[in-house]
């Protein structure tokens, strides 16, 4: 079976991580973010994937190749300009079969696609939307169903008195080719606002994935949460197998004079000096250096970063090639972009974002 993944956005909410790297291939634990979706599709027998790209499309193609390493055939199309969710699908029309999946590329999930496809078959649907429950649906578009799973209505950002369901769209759809006939060509079209309302009562169904994991990785906070959930095995991924029952993976040529506390993943070539503490809930990318007495918890530190002596990193994201000087603290959701240099004795917290190649002198920021 076939799938189309929409990855045309610029990932602005995730900057500065996406200032130099397209969102689909931003590293998440030990692989590009979109790799989790490709592996998930492969587990459910989807072997032909079309990536609908926009921003930095060539870089996405260069990282992912032909998809064979993820168990799929991967093809790429590039929108000439942003065309919305339905417009992007229409642009891929010539590559699509009679039935296919359409997926939002921003999501980390383990929804049972096999069961969703089976329900689609049994109901004779034109389109079947995967739905997941959320604790607070007021910031989403609520979807209500009839007893036969047909979609009854959509309620955008419902007030408390409008909530009689907690199901929202998960961005995973099983579609018949007839849906394409409802999309006008060559313009920006929203499938959520312009196509789904046409199909209510005419073949639009919902599949309630009540026990599935689902997270929109759209902000640094959710990026960290997704990382932690992968490390803890809260979402079904290949990483969980690599971590094993000890929730720990340490790559080749890692030198450890300090301590690693699981769950954690330490990639090859890292150095952890005496008295340094790494974990729990930490990812160190390839070739990271952690200085004497440094402490890193609930954080991601990407390839080639250098964390100085007695630094403290908590709940933060450090991109590739960053240098952090002795005695500095990075915490509270702070994000350091690629190639940033932080001098000694800085304090970066409260969600501060430092953009790529910025150079902060010693003691420049201490809030």
C-alpha positions as a Markdown table, in Angstrom:
| # | Residue | x | y | z |
|---|---|---|---|---|
| 1 | Unk | 0.0 | 0.0 | 0.0 |
| 2 | Unk | 1.0 | 3.6 | -0.5 |
| 3 | Unk | 1.3 | 6.7 | 1.7 |
| 4 | Unk | 1.8 | 10.4 | 1.1 |
| 5 | Unk | 3.6 | 12.4 | 3.9 |
| 6 | Unk | 3.2 | 16.1 | 4.0 |
| 7 | Unk | 6.5 | 17.7 | 5.1 |
| 8 | Unk | 6.3 | 21.1 | 3.4 |
| 9 | Unk | 6.4 | 23.4 | 6.4 |
| 10 | Unk | 9.4 | 25.4 | 7.6 |
| 11 | Unk | 9.2 | 24.2 | 11.2 |
| 12 | Unk | 9.2 | 27.8 | 12.5 |
| 13 | Unk | 8.0 | 26.8 | 16.0 |
| 14 | Unk | 11.0 | 24.5 | 16.4 |
| 15 | Unk | 13.6 | 27.1 | 15.6 |
| 16 | Unk | 16.6 | 27.4 | 16.0 |
| 17 | Unk | 16.8 | 23.6 | 15.5 |
| 18 | Unk | 15.2 | 24.1 | 12.1 |
| 19 | Unk | 17.1 | 27.2 | 11.1 |
| 20 | Unk | 19.8 | 25.1 | 9.4 |
| 21 | Unk | 18.2 | 21.6 | 9.2 |
| 22 | Unk | 14.8 | 20.8 | 7.6 |
| 23 | Unk | 12.3 | 19.7 | 10.3 |
| 24 | Unk | 11.8 | 16.1 | 8.8 |
| 25 | Unk | 15.5 | 15.3 | 9.3 |
| 26 | Unk | 16.1 | 17.1 | 12.6 |
| 27 | Unk | 17.7 | 14.4 | 14.8 |
| 28 | Unk | 15.4 | 12.8 | 17.3 |
| 29 | Unk | 17.3 | 10.5 | 19.7 |
| 30 | Unk | 19.5 | 8.6 | 17.1 |
| 31 | Unk | 17.8 | 9.1 | 13.7 |
| 32 | Unk | 16.0 | 11.7 | 11.6 |
| 33 | Unk | 12.6 | 12.6 | 13.0 |
| 34 | Unk | 10.7 | 11.4 | 9.9 |
| 35 | Unk | 12.5 | 8.0 | 10.1 |
| 36 | Unk | 10.1 | 7.1 | 12.9 |
| 37 | Unk | 7.2 | 7.6 | 10.6 |
| 38 | Unk | 8.8 | 5.6 | 7.8 |
| 39 | Unk | 9.6 | 2.7 | 10.1 |
| 40 | Unk | 6.0 | 2.8 | 11.5 |
| 41 | Unk | 4.6 | 2.6 | 8.0 |
| 42 | Unk | 6.8 | -0.3 | 7.1 |
| 43 | Unk | 5.7 | -2.2 | 10.2 |
| 44 | Unk | 2.1 | -2.0 | 8.8 |
| 45 | Unk | 3.0 | -3.1 | 5.3 |
| 46 | Unk | 3.1 | 0.3 | 3.6 |
| 47 | Unk | 6.1 | 0.1 | 1.3 |
| 48 | Unk | 5.6 | 2.9 | -1.2 |
| 49 | Unk | 6.0 | 6.5 | 0.2 |
| 50 | Unk | 5.7 | 9.8 | -1.5 |
| 51 | Unk | 7.2 | 12.8 | 0.4 |
| 52 | Unk | 5.5 | 16.1 | -0.4 |
| 53 | Unk | 8.2 | 18.6 | 0.3 |
| 54 | Unk | 8.7 | 22.4 | 0.3 |
| 55 | Unk | 11.3 | 24.0 | 2.5 |
| 56 | Unk | 14.9 | 22.7 | 1.9 |
| 57 | Unk | 13.6 | 19.7 | 0.0 |
| 58 | Unk | 17.0 | 18.8 | -1.4 |
| 59 | Unk | 18.4 | 18.4 | 2.0 |
| 60 | Unk | 15.6 | 16.1 | 3.0 |
| 61 | Unk | 16.2 | 13.9 | 0.0 |
| 62 | Unk | 20.0 | 13.8 | 0.6 |
| 63 | Unk | 19.5 | 12.5 | 4.2 |
| 64 | Unk | 16.8 | 10.0 | 3.5 |
| 65 | Unk | 17.9 | 8.6 | 0.1 |
| 66 | Unk | 15.6 | 6.1 | -1.6 |
| 67 | Unk | 14.1 | 4.9 | 1.7 |
| 68 | Unk | 15.6 | 1.4 | 1.5 |
| 69 | Unk | 17.3 | 1.7 | 4.9 |
| 70 | Unk | 13.8 | 2.2 | 6.4 |
| 71 | Unk | 12.1 | -0.6 | 4.5 |
| 72 | Unk | 10.2 | 1.5 | 2.0 |
| 73 | Unk | 10.4 | 2.9 | -1.5 |
| 74 | Unk | 10.7 | 6.7 | -1.2 |
| 75 | Unk | 9.9 | 9.3 | -3.8 |
| 76 | Unk | 9.9 | 13.1 | -3.5 |
| 77 | Unk | 7.8 | 15.8 | -5.0 |
| 78 | Unk | 8.3 | 19.6 | -4.4 |
| 79 | Unk | 5.4 | 22.0 | -4.3 |
| 80 | Unk | 6.1 | 25.1 | -6.5 |
| 81 | Unk | 4.5 | 27.2 | -3.7 |
| 82 | Unk | 2.6 | 26.4 | -0.5 |
| 83 | Unk | -0.7 | 24.8 | -1.5 |
| 84 | Unk | -2.2 | 23.7 | 1.8 |
| 85 | Unk | -2.9 | 20.2 | 2.9 |
| 86 | Unk | -5.3 | 19.3 | 0.1 |
| 87 | Unk | -3.5 | 21.3 | -2.5 |
| 88 | Unk | -0.3 | 19.4 | -1.7 |
| 89 | Unk | -2.2 | 16.1 | -2.1 |
| 90 | Unk | -3.7 | 17.2 | -5.4 |
| 91 | Unk | -0.2 | 18.1 | -6.7 |
| 92 | Unk | 0.9 | 14.5 | -6.0 |
| 93 | Unk | -2.1 | 13.1 | -7.9 |
| 94 | Unk | -0.2 | 11.5 | -10.8 |
| 95 | Unk | 1.8 | 9.3 | -8.3 |
| 96 | Unk | -1.2 | 8.0 | -6.3 |
| 97 | Unk | -3.0 | 4.7 | -6.4 |
| 98 | Unk | -6.7 | 4.0 | -6.0 |
| 99 | Unk | -6.3 | 3.8 | -2.2 |
| 100 | Unk | -3.6 | 5.4 | -0.1 |
| 101 | Unk | -2.7 | 6.9 | 3.2 |
| 102 | Unk | -2.2 | 10.6 | 3.8 |
| 103 | Unk | -0.1 | 11.6 | 6.8 |
| 104 | Unk | 0.9 | 14.8 | 8.6 |
| 105 | Unk | 4.7 | 14.6 | 8.8 |
| 106 | Unk | 4.9 | 16.5 | 12.2 |
| 107 | Unk | 3.6 | 13.5 | 14.3 |
| 108 | Unk | 5.2 | 10.8 | 16.4 |
| 109 | Unk | 2.7 | 8.0 | 16.9 |
| 110 | Unk | 2.2 | 4.2 | 17.0 |
| 111 | Unk | -1.5 | 4.2 | 15.8 |
| 112 | Unk | -2.5 | 0.7 | 14.6 |
| 113 | Unk | -2.7 | 1.5 | 10.8 |
| 114 | Unk | -3.6 | -2.1 | 10.0 |
| 115 | Unk | -6.7 | -1.8 | 12.1 |
| 116 | Unk | -7.6 | 1.6 | 10.6 |
| 117 | Unk | -7.3 | 0.2 | 7.1 |
| 118 | Unk | -9.4 | -2.8 | 8.1 |
| 119 | Unk | -12.2 | -0.6 | 9.4 |
| 120 | Unk | -12.0 | 1.5 | 6.3 |
| 121 | Unk | -12.6 | -1.7 | 4.2 |
| 122 | Unk | -15.4 | -2.9 | 6.3 |
| 123 | Unk | -17.3 | 0.4 | 6.3 |
| 124 | Unk | -16.9 | 1.1 | 2.6 |
| 125 | Unk | -15.6 | 4.6 | 3.5 |
| 126 | Unk | -14.3 | 7.2 | 1.1 |
| 127 | Unk | -12.1 | 8.6 | 3.8 |
| 128 | Unk | -11.3 | 7.3 | 7.3 |
| 129 | Unk | -9.6 | 9.7 | 9.8 |
| 130 | Unk | -7.5 | 8.3 | 12.7 |
| 131 | Unk | -8.7 | 10.0 | 15.9 |
| 132 | Unk | -7.0 | 10.1 | 19.3 |
| 133 | Unk | -8.3 | 11.3 | 22.6 |
| 134 | Unk | -6.7 | 14.2 | 24.4 |
| 135 | Unk | -7.3 | 15.4 | 28.0 |
| 136 | Unk | -8.0 | 19.0 | 26.9 |
| 137 | Unk | -9.5 | 19.3 | 23.4 |
| 138 | Unk | -10.2 | 23.0 | 23.7 |
| 139 | Unk | -7.1 | 23.9 | 21.6 |
| 140 | Unk | -8.0 | 21.4 | 18.8 |
| 141 | Unk | -10.7 | 20.6 | 16.4 |
| 142 | Unk | -13.0 | 18.1 | 18.1 |
| 143 | Unk | -14.5 | 15.2 | 16.0 |
| 144 | Unk | -17.8 | 13.5 | 17.0 |
| 145 | Unk | -18.9 | 10.2 | 15.6 |
| 146 | Unk | -22.2 | 8.4 | 15.1 |
| 147 | Unk | -22.6 | 4.8 | 16.3 |
| 148 | Unk | -21.4 | 3.4 | 13.0 |
| 149 | Unk | -18.2 | 5.5 | 13.2 |
| 150 | Unk | -19.4 | 7.9 | 10.5 |
| 151 | Unk | -18.2 | 11.5 | 11.3 |
| 152 | Unk | -21.1 | 13.5 | 12.7 |
| 153 | Unk | -19.5 | 16.9 | 13.0 |
| 154 | Unk | -16.3 | 19.0 | 13.6 |
| 155 | Unk | -16.1 | 21.5 | 16.4 |
| 156 | Unk | -13.2 | 23.9 | 16.2 |
| 157 | Unk | -11.7 | 24.8 | 19.6 |
| 158 | Unk | -14.8 | 23.8 | 21.5 |
| 159 | Unk | -15.9 | 25.6 | 24.7 |
| 160 | Unk | -16.5 | 23.5 | 27.8 |
| 161 | Unk | -20.2 | 23.1 | 27.1 |
| 162 | Unk | -19.5 | 21.8 | 23.6 |
| 163 | Unk | -17.3 | 18.9 | 24.7 |
| 164 | Unk | -19.1 | 15.6 | 24.4 |
| 165 | Unk | -16.1 | 13.7 | 23.0 |
| 166 | Unk | -12.3 | 14.1 | 23.4 |
| 167 | Unk | -11.4 | 12.8 | 20.0 |
| 168 | Unk | -9.2 | 14.9 | 17.7 |
| 169 | Unk | -7.8 | 14.2 | 14.3 |
| 170 | Unk | -4.4 | 12.5 | 14.4 |
| 171 | Unk | -3.3 | 13.5 | 10.9 |
| 172 | Unk | -3.5 | 10.0 | 9.5 |
| 173 | Unk | -6.1 | 9.3 | 6.8 |
| 174 | Unk | -7.0 | 6.3 | 4.6 |
| 175 | Unk | -8.4 | 7.7 | 1.4 |
| 176 | Unk | -10.0 | 6.5 | -1.8 |
| 177 | Unk | -8.8 | 8.2 | -5.0 |
| 178 | Unk | -12.3 | 9.8 | -5.3 |
| 179 | Unk | -11.3 | 12.3 | -2.7 |
| 180 | Unk | -8.9 | 13.9 | -5.2 |
| 181 | Unk | -11.9 | 14.8 | -7.4 |
| 182 | Unk | -13.1 | 17.1 | -4.7 |
| 183 | Unk | -9.9 | 19.2 | -4.7 |
| 184 | Unk | -9.6 | 22.0 | -7.2 |
| 185 | Unk | -6.2 | 22.1 | -8.8 |
| 186 | Unk | -3.4 | 24.7 | -8.7 |
| 187 | Unk | -4.4 | 26.6 | -5.6 |
| 188 | Unk | -4.1 | 26.5 | -1.8 |
| 189 | Unk | -6.8 | 24.2 | -0.4 |
| 190 | Unk | -7.2 | 22.9 | 3.2 |
| 191 | Unk | -8.4 | 19.3 | 3.4 |
| 192 | Unk | -9.6 | 19.9 | 7.0 |
| 193 | Unk | -11.7 | 23.0 | 6.3 |
| 194 | Unk | -12.8 | 22.5 | 2.6 |
| 195 | Unk | -12.9 | 18.8 | 1.9 |
| 196 | Unk | -13.9 | 17.0 | 5.1 |
| 197 | Unk | -17.1 | 19.1 | 5.6 |
| 198 | Unk | -18.2 | 18.1 | 2.0 |
| 199 | Unk | -17.8 | 14.4 | 3.0 |
| 200 | Unk | -19.9 | 14.4 | 6.2 |
| 201 | Unk | -22.7 | 12.0 | 5.5 |
| 202 | Unk | -21.1 | 10.9 | 2.3 |
| 203 | Unk | -18.4 | 8.4 | 3.2 |
| 204 | Unk | -16.4 | 10.2 | 5.9 |
| 205 | Unk | -15.6 | 7.9 | 8.9 |
| 206 | Unk | -13.4 | 8.0 | 12.0 |
| 207 | Unk | -11.2 | 5.4 | 13.5 |
| 208 | Unk | -10.8 | 5.9 | 17.3 |
| 209 | Unk | -7.3 | 4.9 | 18.3 |
| 210 | Unk | -8.0 | 5.0 | 22.0 |
| 211 | Unk | -4.8 | 3.4 | 23.2 |
| 212 | Unk | -2.3 | 4.8 | 20.8 |
| 213 | Unk | 0.6 | 7.2 | 21.5 |
| 214 | Unk | 0.3 | 10.5 | 19.6 |
| 215 | Unk | 2.4 | 13.7 | 19.8 |
| 216 | Unk | 2.7 | 16.6 | 17.5 |
| 217 | Unk | 6.5 | 17.4 | 17.6 |
| 218 | Unk | 6.0 | 21.1 | 16.9 |
| 219 | Unk | 7.8 | 22.9 | 19.7 |
| 220 | Unk | 11.0 | 22.5 | 21.7 |
| 221 | Unk | 8.9 | 21.3 | 24.7 |
| 222 | Unk | 7.2 | 18.6 | 22.6 |
| 223 | Unk | 10.5 | 17.7 | 21.0 |
| 224 | Unk | 11.9 | 17.0 | 24.5 |
| 225 | Unk | 8.8 | 15.1 | 25.6 |
| 226 | Unk | 9.0 | 12.9 | 22.5 |
| 227 | Unk | 12.6 | 12.2 | 23.2 |
| 228 | Unk | 11.8 | 11.2 | 26.8 |
| 229 | Unk | 8.9 | 9.0 | 25.7 |
| 230 | Unk | 11.1 | 7.2 | 23.1 |
| 231 | Unk | 13.8 | 6.6 | 25.8 |
| 232 | Unk | 11.2 | 5.3 | 28.3 |
| 233 | Unk | 9.4 | 3.1 | 25.7 |
| 234 | Unk | 6.1 | 4.9 | 25.9 |
| 235 | Unk | 5.8 | 4.9 | 22.1 |
| 236 | Unk | 6.6 | 1.8 | 20.0 |
| 237 | Unk | 9.8 | 2.4 | 18.1 |
| 238 | Unk | 12.9 | 0.6 | 17.0 |
| 239 | Unk | 14.9 | 2.6 | 19.5 |
| 240 | Unk | 13.3 | 0.7 | 22.4 |
| 241 | Unk | 14.7 | -2.5 | 21.0 |
| 242 | Unk | 18.2 | -1.0 | 20.9 |
| 243 | Unk | 18.0 | 0.3 | 24.4 |
| 244 | Unk | 16.9 | -3.1 | 25.7 |
| 245 | Unk | 15.6 | -3.9 | 29.2 |
| 246 | Unk | 18.2 | -1.6 | 30.8 |
| 247 | Unk | 17.0 | 1.4 | 28.9 |
| 248 | Unk | 20.6 | 2.3 | 28.0 |
| 249 | Unk | 22.5 | 2.3 | 24.8 |
| 250 | Unk | 26.2 | 3.2 | 24.7 |
| 251 | Unk | 28.0 | 3.4 | 21.3 |
| 252 | Unk | 31.4 | 2.3 | 20.2 |
| 253 | Unk | 34.6 | 4.2 | 21.4 |
| 254 | Unk | 32.8 | 5.9 | 24.3 |
| 255 | Unk | 35.1 | 6.9 | 27.1 |
| 256 | Unk | 33.3 | 7.0 | 30.5 |
| 257 | Unk | 35.1 | 8.2 | 33.6 |
| 258 | Unk | 31.9 | 9.7 | 35.0 |
| 259 | Unk | 28.4 | 8.2 | 35.4 |
| 260 | Unk | 25.6 | 7.4 | 33.0 |
| 261 | Unk | 22.1 | 7.0 | 34.5 |
| 262 | Unk | 19.4 | 5.4 | 32.3 |
| 263 | Unk | 17.2 | 5.9 | 30.4 |
| 264 | Unk | 19.9 | 7.3 | 28.2 |
| 265 | Unk | 21.5 | 7.0 | 24.8 |
| 266 | Unk | 25.1 | 7.9 | 24.3 |
| 267 | Unk | 26.3 | 7.7 | 20.7 |
| 268 | Unk | 29.7 | 6.6 | 19.5 |
| 269 | Unk | 32.9 | 8.6 | 20.2 |
| 270 | Unk | 31.6 | 10.5 | 23.2 |
| 271 | Unk | 33.8 | 11.3 | 26.2 |
| 272 | Unk | 32.4 | 11.7 | 29.7 |
| 273 | Unk | 35.1 | 13.0 | 32.1 |
| 274 | Unk | 35.6 | 12.1 | 35.8 |
| 275 | Unk | 32.9 | 13.4 | 38.1 |
| 276 | Unk | 30.5 | 14.1 | 35.2 |
| 277 | Unk | 26.9 | 12.9 | 35.6 |
| 278 | Unk | 24.8 | 12.1 | 32.4 |
| 279 | Unk | 21.2 | 11.1 | 32.8 |
| 280 | Unk | 18.5 | 10.2 | 33.3 |
| 281 | Unk | 16.6 | 11.0 | 30.1 |
| 282 | Unk | 19.6 | 12.2 | 28.2 |
| 283 | Unk | 20.7 | 11.8 | 24.6 |
| 284 | Unk | 24.3 | 12.5 | 23.6 |
| 285 | Unk | 25.0 | 12.6 | 19.9 |
| 286 | Unk | 28.1 | 11.4 | 18.2 |
| 287 | Unk | 31.4 | 12.8 | 19.5 |
| 288 | Unk | 30.0 | 14.8 | 22.4 |
| 289 | Unk | 32.5 | 15.8 | 25.1 |
| 290 | Unk | 31.3 | 16.3 | 28.7 |
| 291 | Unk | 33.8 | 18.0 | 31.0 |
| 292 | Unk | 34.8 | 17.2 | 34.6 |
| 293 | Unk | 32.0 | 17.7 | 37.1 |
| 294 | Unk | 29.4 | 18.6 | 34.5 |
| 295 | Unk | 25.8 | 17.4 | 35.0 |
| 296 | Unk | 23.3 | 16.7 | 32.2 |
| 297 | Unk | 19.7 | 15.7 | 32.9 |
| 298 | Unk | 16.5 | 15.6 | 30.8 |
| 299 | Unk | 18.4 | 17.0 | 27.8 |
| 300 | Unk | 19.5 | 16.5 | 24.3 |
| 301 | Unk | 23.1 | 17.3 | 23.2 |
| 302 | Unk | 23.7 | 16.8 | 19.5 |
| 303 | Unk | 26.8 | 15.8 | 17.5 |
| 304 | Unk | 30.1 | 17.2 | 18.3 |
| 305 | Unk | 29.0 | 19.5 | 21.1 |
| 306 | Unk | 31.5 | 20.3 | 23.9 |
| 307 | Unk | 30.1 | 20.8 | 27.4 |
| 308 | Unk | 32.7 | 22.4 | 29.7 |
| 309 | Unk | 33.7 | 21.6 | 33.3 |
| 310 | Unk | 31.1 | 22.0 | 36.0 |
| 311 | Unk | 28.4 | 23.0 | 33.6 |
| 312 | Unk | 24.7 | 22.2 | 34.4 |
| 313 | Unk | 22.3 | 21.2 | 31.7 |
| 314 | Unk | 18.6 | 20.6 | 32.6 |
| 315 | Unk | 15.6 | 20.4 | 30.3 |
| 316 | Unk | 17.4 | 21.9 | 27.3 |
| 317 | Unk | 18.3 | 21.2 | 23.7 |
| 318 | Unk | 21.9 | 21.8 | 22.5 |
| 319 | Unk | 22.4 | 21.5 | 18.7 |
| 320 | Unk | 25.4 | 20.2 | 16.9 |
| 321 | Unk | 28.8 | 21.8 | 17.2 |
| 322 | Unk | 27.9 | 24.0 | 20.3 |
| 323 | Unk | 30.6 | 24.9 | 22.8 |
| 324 | Unk | 29.6 | 25.7 | 26.4 |
| 325 | Unk | 32.2 | 27.3 | 28.6 |
| 326 | Unk | 33.1 | 26.2 | 32.2 |
| 327 | Unk | 30.5 | 26.8 | 34.9 |
| 328 | Unk | 27.6 | 27.7 | 32.6 |
| 329 | Unk | 24.0 | 26.7 | 33.2 |
| 330 | Unk | 21.6 | 25.9 | 30.4 |
| 331 | Unk | 18.1 | 25.0 | 31.6 |
| 332 | Unk | 14.4 | 25.7 | 31.6 |
| 333 | Unk | 13.6 | 24.8 | 28.0 |
| 334 | Unk | 16.5 | 26.7 | 26.5 |
| 335 | Unk | 17.5 | 25.8 | 23.0 |
| 336 | Unk | 21.0 | 26.5 | 21.5 |
| 337 | Unk | 21.3 | 26.5 | 17.7 |
| 338 | Unk | 24.0 | 24.9 | 15.6 |
| 339 | Unk | 27.5 | 26.2 | 16.2 |
| 340 | Unk | 26.7 | 28.5 | 19.1 |
| 341 | Unk | 29.5 | 29.4 | 21.5 |
| 342 | Unk | 28.6 | 30.1 | 25.1 |
| 343 | Unk | 31.4 | 31.5 | 27.2 |
| 344 | Unk | 32.1 | 30.6 | 30.8 |
| 345 | Unk | 29.6 | 31.4 | 33.7 |
| 346 | Unk | 26.6 | 32.2 | 31.5 |
| 347 | Unk | 23.1 | 31.3 | 32.7 |
| 348 | Unk | 20.6 | 30.5 | 29.9 |
| 349 | Unk | 17.1 | 29.6 | 31.0 |
| 350 | Unk | 13.4 | 30.4 | 30.7 |
| 351 | Unk | 13.0 | 29.1 | 27.2 |
| 352 | Unk | 15.7 | 31.3 | 25.7 |
| 353 | Unk | 16.6 | 30.5 | 22.1 |
| 354 | Unk | 20.0 | 31.2 | 20.8 |
| 355 | Unk | 20.3 | 31.2 | 17.0 |
| 356 | Unk | 23.0 | 29.5 | 15.0 |
| 357 | Unk | 26.6 | 30.7 | 15.1 |
| 358 | Unk | 25.9 | 33.2 | 18.0 |
| 359 | Unk | 29.0 | 33.9 | 20.2 |
| 360 | Unk | 28.2 | 34.8 | 23.8 |
| 361 | Unk | 31.2 | 36.1 | 25.8 |
| 362 | Unk | 32.0 | 35.0 | 29.4 |
| 363 | Unk | 29.3 | 36.1 | 31.8 |
| 364 | Unk | 27.2 | 37.8 | 29.0 |
| 365 | Unk | 23.8 | 36.4 | 30.2 |
| 366 | Unk | 23.1 | 35.6 | 33.9 |
| 367 | Unk | 19.3 | 35.7 | 34.2 |
